[in-house]
PDB file of C-alpha atoms in Angstrom:
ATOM      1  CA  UNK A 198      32.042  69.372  35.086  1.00 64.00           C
ATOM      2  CA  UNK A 199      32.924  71.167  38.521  1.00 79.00           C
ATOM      3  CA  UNK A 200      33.185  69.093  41.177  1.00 93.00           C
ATOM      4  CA  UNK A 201      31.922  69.496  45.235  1.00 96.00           C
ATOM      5  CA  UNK A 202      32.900  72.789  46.028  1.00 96.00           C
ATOM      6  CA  UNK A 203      33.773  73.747  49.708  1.00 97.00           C
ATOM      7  CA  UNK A 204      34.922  76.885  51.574  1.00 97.00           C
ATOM      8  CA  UNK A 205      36.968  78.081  53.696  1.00 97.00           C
ATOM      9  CA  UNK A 206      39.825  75.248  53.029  1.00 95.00           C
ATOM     10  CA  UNK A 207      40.854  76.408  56.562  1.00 97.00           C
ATOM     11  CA  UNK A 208      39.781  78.182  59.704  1.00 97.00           C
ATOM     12  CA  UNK A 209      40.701  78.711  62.718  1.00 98.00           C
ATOM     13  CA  UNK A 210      38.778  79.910  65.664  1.00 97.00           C
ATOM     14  CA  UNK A 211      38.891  80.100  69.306  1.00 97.00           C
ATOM     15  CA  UNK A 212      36.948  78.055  71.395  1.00 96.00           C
ATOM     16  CA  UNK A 213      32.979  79.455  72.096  1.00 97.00           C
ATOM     17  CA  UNK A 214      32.946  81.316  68.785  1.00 97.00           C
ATOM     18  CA  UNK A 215      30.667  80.342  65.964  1.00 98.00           C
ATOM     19  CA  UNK A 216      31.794  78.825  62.517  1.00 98.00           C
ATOM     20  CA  UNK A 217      30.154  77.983  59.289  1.00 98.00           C
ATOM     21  CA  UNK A 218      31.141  75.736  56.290  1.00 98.00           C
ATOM     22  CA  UNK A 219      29.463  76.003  52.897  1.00 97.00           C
ATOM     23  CA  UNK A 220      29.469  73.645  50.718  1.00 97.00           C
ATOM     24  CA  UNK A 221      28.302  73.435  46.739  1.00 96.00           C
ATOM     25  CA  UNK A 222      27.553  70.002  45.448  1.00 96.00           C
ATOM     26  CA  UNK A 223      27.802  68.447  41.834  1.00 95.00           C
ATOM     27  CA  UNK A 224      24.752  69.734  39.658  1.00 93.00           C
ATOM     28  CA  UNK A 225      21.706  67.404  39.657  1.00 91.00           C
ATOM     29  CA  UNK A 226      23.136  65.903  42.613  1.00 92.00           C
ATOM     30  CA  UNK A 227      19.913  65.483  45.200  1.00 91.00           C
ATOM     31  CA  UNK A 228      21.890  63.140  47.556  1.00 93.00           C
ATOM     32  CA  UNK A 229      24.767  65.788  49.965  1.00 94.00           C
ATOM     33  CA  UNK A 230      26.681  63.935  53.343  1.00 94.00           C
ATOM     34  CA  UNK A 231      28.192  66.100  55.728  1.00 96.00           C
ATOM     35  CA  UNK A 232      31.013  63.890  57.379  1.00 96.00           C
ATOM     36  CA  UNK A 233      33.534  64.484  60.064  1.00 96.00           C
ATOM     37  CA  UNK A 234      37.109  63.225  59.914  1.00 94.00           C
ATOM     38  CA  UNK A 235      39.476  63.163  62.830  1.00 94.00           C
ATOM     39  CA  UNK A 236      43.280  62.644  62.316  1.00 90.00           C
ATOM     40  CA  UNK A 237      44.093  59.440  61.593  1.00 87.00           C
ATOM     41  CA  UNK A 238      40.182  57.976  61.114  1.00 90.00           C
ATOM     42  CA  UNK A 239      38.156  57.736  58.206  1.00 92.00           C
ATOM     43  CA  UNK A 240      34.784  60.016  57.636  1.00 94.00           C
ATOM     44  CA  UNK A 241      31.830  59.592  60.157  1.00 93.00           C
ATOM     45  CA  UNK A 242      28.750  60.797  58.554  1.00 93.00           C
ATOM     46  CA  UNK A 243      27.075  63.868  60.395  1.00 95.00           C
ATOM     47  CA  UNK A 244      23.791  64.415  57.784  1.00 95.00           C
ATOM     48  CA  UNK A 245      22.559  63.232  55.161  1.00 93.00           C
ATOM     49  CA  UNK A 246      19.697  65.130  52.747  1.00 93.00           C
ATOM     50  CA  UNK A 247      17.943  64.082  50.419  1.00 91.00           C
ATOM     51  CA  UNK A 248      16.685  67.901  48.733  1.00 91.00           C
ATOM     52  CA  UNK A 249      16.310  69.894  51.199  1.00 91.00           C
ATOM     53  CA  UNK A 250      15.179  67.464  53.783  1.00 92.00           C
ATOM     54  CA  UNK A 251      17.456  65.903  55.745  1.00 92.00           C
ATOM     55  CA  UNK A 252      17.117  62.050  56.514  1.00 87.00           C
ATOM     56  CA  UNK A 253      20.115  60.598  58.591  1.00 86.00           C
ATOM     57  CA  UNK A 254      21.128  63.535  61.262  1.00 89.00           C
ATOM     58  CA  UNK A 255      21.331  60.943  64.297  1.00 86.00           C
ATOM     59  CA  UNK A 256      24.523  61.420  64.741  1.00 88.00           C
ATOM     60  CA  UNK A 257      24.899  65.532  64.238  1.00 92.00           C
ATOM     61  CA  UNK A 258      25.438  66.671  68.079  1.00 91.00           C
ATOM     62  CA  UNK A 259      22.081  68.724  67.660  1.00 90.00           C
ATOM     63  CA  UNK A 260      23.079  70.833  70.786  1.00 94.00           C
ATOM     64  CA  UNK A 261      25.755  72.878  68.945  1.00 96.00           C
ATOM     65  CA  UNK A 262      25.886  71.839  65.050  1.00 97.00           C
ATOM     66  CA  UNK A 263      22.958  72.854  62.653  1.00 96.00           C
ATOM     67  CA  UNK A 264      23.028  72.207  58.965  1.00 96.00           C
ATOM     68  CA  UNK A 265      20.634  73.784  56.608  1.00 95.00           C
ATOM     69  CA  UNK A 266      20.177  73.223  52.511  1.00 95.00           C
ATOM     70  CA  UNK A 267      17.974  75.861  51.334  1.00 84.00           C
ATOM     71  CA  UNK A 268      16.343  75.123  47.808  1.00 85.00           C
ATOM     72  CA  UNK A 269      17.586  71.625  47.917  1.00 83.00           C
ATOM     73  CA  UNK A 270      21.269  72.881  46.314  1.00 91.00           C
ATOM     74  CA  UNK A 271      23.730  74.567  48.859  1.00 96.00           C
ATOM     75  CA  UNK A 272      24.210  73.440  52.421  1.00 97.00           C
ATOM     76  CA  UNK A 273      26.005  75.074  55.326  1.00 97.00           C
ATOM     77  CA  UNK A 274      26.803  73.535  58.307  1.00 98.00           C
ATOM     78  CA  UNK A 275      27.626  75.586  61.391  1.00 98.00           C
ATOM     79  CA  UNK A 276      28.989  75.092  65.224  1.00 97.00           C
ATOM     80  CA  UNK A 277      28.242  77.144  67.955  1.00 97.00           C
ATOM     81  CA  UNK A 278      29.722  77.607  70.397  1.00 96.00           C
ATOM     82  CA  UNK A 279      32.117  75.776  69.205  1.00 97.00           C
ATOM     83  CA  UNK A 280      34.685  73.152  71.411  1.00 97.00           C
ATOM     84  CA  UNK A 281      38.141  72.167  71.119  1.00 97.00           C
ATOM     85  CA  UNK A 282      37.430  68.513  70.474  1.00 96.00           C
ATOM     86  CA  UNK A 283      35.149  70.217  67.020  1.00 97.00           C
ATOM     87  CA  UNK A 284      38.678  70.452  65.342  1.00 98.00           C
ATOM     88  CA  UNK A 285      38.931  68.180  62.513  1.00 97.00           C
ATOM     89  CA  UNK A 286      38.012  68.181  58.744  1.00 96.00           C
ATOM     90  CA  UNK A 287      34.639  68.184  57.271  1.00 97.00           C
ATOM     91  CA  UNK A 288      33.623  66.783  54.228  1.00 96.00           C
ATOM     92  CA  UNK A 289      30.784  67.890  51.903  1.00 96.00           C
ATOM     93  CA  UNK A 290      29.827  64.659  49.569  1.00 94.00           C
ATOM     94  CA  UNK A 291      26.995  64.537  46.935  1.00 93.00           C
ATOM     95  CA  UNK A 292      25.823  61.667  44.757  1.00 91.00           C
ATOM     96  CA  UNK A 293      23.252  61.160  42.184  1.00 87.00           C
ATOM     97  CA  UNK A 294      21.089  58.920  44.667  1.00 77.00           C
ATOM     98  CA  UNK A 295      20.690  57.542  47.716  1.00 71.00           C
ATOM     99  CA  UNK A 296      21.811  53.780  48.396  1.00 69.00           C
ATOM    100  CA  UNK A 297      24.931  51.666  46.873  1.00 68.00           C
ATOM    101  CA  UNK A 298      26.439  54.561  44.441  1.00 81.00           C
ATOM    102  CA  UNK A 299      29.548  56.561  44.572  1.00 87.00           C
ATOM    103  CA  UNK A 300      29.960  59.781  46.212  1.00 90.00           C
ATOM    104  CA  UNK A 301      31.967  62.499  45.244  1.00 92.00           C
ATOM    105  CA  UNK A 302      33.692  64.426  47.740  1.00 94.00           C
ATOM    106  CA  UNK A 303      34.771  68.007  48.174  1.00 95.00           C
ATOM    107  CA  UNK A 304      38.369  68.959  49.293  1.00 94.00           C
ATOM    108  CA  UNK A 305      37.145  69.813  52.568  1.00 95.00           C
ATOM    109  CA  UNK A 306      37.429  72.139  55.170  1.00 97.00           C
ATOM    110  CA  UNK A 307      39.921  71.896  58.238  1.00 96.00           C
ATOM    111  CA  UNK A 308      38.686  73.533  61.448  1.00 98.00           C
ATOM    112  CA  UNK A 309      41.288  74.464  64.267  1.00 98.00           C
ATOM    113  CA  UNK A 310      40.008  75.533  67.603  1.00 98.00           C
ATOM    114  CA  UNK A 311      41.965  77.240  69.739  1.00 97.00           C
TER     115      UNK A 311
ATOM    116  CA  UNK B 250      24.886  47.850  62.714  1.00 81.00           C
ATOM    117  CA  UNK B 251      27.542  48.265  59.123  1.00 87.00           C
ATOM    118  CA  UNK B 252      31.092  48.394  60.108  1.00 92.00           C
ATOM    119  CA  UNK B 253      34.383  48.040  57.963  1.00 95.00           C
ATOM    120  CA  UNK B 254      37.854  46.781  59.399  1.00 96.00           C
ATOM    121  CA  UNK B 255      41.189  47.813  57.805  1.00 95.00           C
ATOM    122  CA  UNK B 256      44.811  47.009  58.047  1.00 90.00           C
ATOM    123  CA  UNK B 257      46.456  49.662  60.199  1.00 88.00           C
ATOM    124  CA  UNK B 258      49.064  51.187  58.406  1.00 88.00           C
ATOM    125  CA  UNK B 259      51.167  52.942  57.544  1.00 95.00           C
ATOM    126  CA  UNK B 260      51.882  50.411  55.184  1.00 96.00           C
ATOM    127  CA  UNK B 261      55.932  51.774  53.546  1.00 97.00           C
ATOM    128  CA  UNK B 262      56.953  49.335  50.781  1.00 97.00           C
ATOM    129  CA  UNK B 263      59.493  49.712  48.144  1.00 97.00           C
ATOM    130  CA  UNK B 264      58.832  50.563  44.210  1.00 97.00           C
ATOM    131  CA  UNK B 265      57.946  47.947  42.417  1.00 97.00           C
ATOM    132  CA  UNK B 266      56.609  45.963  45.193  1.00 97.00           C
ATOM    133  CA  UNK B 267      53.240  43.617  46.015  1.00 98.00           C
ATOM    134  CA  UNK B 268      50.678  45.776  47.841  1.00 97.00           C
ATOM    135  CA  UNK B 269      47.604  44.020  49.426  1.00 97.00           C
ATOM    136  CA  UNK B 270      45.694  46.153  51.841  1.00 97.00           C
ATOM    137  CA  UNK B 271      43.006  44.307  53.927  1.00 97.00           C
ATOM    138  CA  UNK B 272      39.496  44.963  54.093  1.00 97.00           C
ATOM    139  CA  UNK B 273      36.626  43.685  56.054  1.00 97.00           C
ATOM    140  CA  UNK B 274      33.432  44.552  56.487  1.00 95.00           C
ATOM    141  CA  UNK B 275      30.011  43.862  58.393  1.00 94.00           C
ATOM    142  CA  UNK B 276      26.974  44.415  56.903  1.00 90.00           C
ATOM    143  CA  UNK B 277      23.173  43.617  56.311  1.00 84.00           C
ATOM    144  CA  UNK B 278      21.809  42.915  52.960  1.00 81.00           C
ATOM    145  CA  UNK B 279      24.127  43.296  49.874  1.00 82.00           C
ATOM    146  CA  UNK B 280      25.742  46.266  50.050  1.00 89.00           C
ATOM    147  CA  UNK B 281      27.951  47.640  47.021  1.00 92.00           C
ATOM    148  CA  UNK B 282      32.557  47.754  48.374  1.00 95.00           C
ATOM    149  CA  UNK B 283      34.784  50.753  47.349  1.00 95.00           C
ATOM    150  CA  UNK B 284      38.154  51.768  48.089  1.00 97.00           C
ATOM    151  CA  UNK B 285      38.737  55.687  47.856  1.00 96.00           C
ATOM    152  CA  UNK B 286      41.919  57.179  47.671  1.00 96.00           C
ATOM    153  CA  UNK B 287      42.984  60.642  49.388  1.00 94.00           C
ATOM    154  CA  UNK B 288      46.513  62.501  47.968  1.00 92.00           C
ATOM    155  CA  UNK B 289      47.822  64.697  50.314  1.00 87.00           C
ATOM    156  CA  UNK B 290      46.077  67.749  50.701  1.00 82.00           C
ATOM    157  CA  UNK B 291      43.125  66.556  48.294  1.00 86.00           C
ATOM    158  CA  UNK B 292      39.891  65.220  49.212  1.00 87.00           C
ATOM    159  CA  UNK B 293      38.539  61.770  48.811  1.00 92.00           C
ATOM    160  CA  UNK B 294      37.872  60.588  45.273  1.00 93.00           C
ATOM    161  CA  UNK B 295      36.799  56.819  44.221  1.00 94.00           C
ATOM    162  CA  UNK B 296      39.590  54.216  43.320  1.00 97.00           C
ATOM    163  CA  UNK B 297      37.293  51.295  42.204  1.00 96.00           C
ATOM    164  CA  UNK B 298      34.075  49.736  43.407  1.00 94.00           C
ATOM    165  CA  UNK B 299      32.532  46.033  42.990  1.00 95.00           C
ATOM    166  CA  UNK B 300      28.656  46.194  43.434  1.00 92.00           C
ATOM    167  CA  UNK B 301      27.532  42.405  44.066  1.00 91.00           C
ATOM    168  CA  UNK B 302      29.663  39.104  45.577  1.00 92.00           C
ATOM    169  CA  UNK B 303      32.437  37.909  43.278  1.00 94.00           C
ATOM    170  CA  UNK B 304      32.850  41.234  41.109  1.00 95.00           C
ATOM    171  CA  UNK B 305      35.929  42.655  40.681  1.00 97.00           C
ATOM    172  CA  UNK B 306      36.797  46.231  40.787  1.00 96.00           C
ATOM    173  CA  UNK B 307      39.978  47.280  39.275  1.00 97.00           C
ATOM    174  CA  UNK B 308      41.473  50.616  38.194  1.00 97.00           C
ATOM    175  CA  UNK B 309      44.933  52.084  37.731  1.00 95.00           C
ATOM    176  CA  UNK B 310      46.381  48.731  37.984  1.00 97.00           C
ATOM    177  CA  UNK B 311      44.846  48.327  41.723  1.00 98.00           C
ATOM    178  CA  UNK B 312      42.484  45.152  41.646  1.00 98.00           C
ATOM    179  CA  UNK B 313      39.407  44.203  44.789  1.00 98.00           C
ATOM    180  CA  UNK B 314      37.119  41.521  44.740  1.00 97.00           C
ATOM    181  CA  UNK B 315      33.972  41.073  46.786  1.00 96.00           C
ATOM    182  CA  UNK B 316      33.852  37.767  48.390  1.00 95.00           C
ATOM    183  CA  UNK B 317      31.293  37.630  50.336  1.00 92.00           C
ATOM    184  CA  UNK B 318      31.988  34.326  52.142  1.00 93.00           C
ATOM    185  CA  UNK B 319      34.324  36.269  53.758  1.00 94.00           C
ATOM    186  CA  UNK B 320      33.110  39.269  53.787  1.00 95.00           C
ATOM    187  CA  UNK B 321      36.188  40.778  52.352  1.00 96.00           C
ATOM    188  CA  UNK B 322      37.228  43.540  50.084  1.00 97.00           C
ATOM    189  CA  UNK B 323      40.928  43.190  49.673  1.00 98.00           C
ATOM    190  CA  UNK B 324      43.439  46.105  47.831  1.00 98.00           C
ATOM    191  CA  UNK B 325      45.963  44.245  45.715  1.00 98.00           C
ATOM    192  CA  UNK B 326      48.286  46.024  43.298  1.00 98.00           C
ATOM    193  CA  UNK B 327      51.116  44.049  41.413  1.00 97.00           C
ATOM    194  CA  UNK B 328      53.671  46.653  41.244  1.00 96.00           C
ATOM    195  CA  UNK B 329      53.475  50.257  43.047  1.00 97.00           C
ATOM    196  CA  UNK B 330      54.901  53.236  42.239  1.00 97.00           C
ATOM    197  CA  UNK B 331      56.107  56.422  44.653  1.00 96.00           C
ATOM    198  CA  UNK B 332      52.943  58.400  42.964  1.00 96.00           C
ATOM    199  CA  UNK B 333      50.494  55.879  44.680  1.00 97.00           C
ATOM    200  CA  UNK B 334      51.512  57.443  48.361  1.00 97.00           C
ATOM    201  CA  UNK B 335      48.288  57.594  49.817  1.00 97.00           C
ATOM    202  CA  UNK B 336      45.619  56.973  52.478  1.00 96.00           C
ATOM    203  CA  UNK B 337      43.257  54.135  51.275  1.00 97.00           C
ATOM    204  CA  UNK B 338      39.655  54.191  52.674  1.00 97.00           C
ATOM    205  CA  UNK B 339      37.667  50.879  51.916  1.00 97.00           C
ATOM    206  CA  UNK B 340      33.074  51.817  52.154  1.00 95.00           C
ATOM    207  CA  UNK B 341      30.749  50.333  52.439  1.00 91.00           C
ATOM    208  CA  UNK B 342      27.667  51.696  50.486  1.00 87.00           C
ATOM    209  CA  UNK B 343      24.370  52.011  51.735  1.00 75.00           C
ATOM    210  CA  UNK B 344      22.111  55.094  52.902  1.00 73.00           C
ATOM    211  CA  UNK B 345      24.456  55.654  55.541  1.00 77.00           C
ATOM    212  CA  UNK B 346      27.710  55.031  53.690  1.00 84.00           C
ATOM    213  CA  UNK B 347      31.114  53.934  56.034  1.00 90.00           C
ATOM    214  CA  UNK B 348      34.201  54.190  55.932  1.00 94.00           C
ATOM    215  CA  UNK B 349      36.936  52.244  57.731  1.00 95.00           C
ATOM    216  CA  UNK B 350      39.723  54.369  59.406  1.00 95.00           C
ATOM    217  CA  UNK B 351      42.019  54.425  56.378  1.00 96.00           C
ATOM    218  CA  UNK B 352      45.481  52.823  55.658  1.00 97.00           C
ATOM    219  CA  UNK B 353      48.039  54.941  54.668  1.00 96.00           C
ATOM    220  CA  UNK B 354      50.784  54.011  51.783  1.00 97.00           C
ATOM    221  CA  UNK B 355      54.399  55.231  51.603  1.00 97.00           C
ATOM    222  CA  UNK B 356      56.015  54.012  48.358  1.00 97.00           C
ATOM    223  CA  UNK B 357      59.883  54.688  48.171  1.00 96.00           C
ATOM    224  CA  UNK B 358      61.978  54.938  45.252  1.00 94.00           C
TER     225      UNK B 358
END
């Protein structure tokens, strides 16, 4: 079974440009997590859907970051403009439900802003 | 609100050796404990989990168990090897999973 696919692996961009990260999860997964991980700290969760809705997006900095997951499958989540202090990893993550269950993560994609 | 408290690392220990890598957490109800495990250059995938107080997760010879009266979720492995090099994440599940900061694990021949 494929796991959590996400592309690029890597990007870099300079400062005030857009960027967008894709991001397939497991199949019959409904439950996908966008999180953030800066060097050195663990993953901060950015959105959570459940479908295509999204539940938890409190802490996605709504000013620059949108996320979208049309048809309740693929998600992308984009920055722009974006900042210098945006470079980190992010991590796509599905499960098979919401609440105390594993989720499976993605490889991730590491953003560089220049 | 849910937090989780690890052992800064890095944590270098010799082949062979006693690893314990502490977890805490801070939570409200019952939530189910993990440790994931990231390899260099790969993303996060699940160790072991324990899903209610005074279960024990084990897997590849790494052992946790959830005590709840201290609200711990301690890594313990008897004997590591150099392939176990690693950052260690202990969760906390929930519908806003966390993560604590990670501890990361140098093994040496």
């Amino acid at each position: 079974e494929a796991g959590v696919v996400q592309s690029p692996r890597y990007k870099i961009i300079e400062k005030k440009q857009p960027v967008a990260f894709w991001c397939n999860p497991i199949s019959g997964h409904n439950t996908l997590y966008w999180y953030r991980q800066n060097l050195g700290q663990g993953p901060e969760l950015l959105i959570r859907y459940e479908n295509e809705e999204a539940v938890d997006d409190s802490q996605l900095p709504k000013d620059r970051f949108s996320a979208e997951r049309l048809k309740g499958v693929d998600s992308t989540l984009k920055i722009q403009p974006a900042e210098l202090g945006d470079s980190a990893v992010y991590l796509c993550a599905s499960s098979d439900r919401v609440g105390n269950t594993e989720a499976f993560f993605g490889q991730g994609t590491r953003l560089t802003v220049v | 609100g849910n937090s989780v408290t690890q052992m800064e690392g890095p944590v270098t220990l010799s082949e062979e050796a006693f690893l314990t890598i502490n977890c805490t957490y801070t939570a409200t109800g019952y939530p189910s404990l993990f440790w994931y495990v990231q390899y260099p250059g790969e993303g996060l995938q699940l160790l072991l989990k324990a899903t209610k107080a005074d279960d024990k997760g084990s897997n590849k010879g790494f052992e946790a168990t959830y005590r709840k009266e201290t609200t711990s979720f301690h890594l313990e492995k008897g004997s590591v090897q150099v392939s176990d090099s690693a950052v260690y994440f202990c969760a906390l599940g929930s519908y806003i999973p966390t993560f604590g900061r990670g501890t990361s694990l140098i093994v040496h021949p």
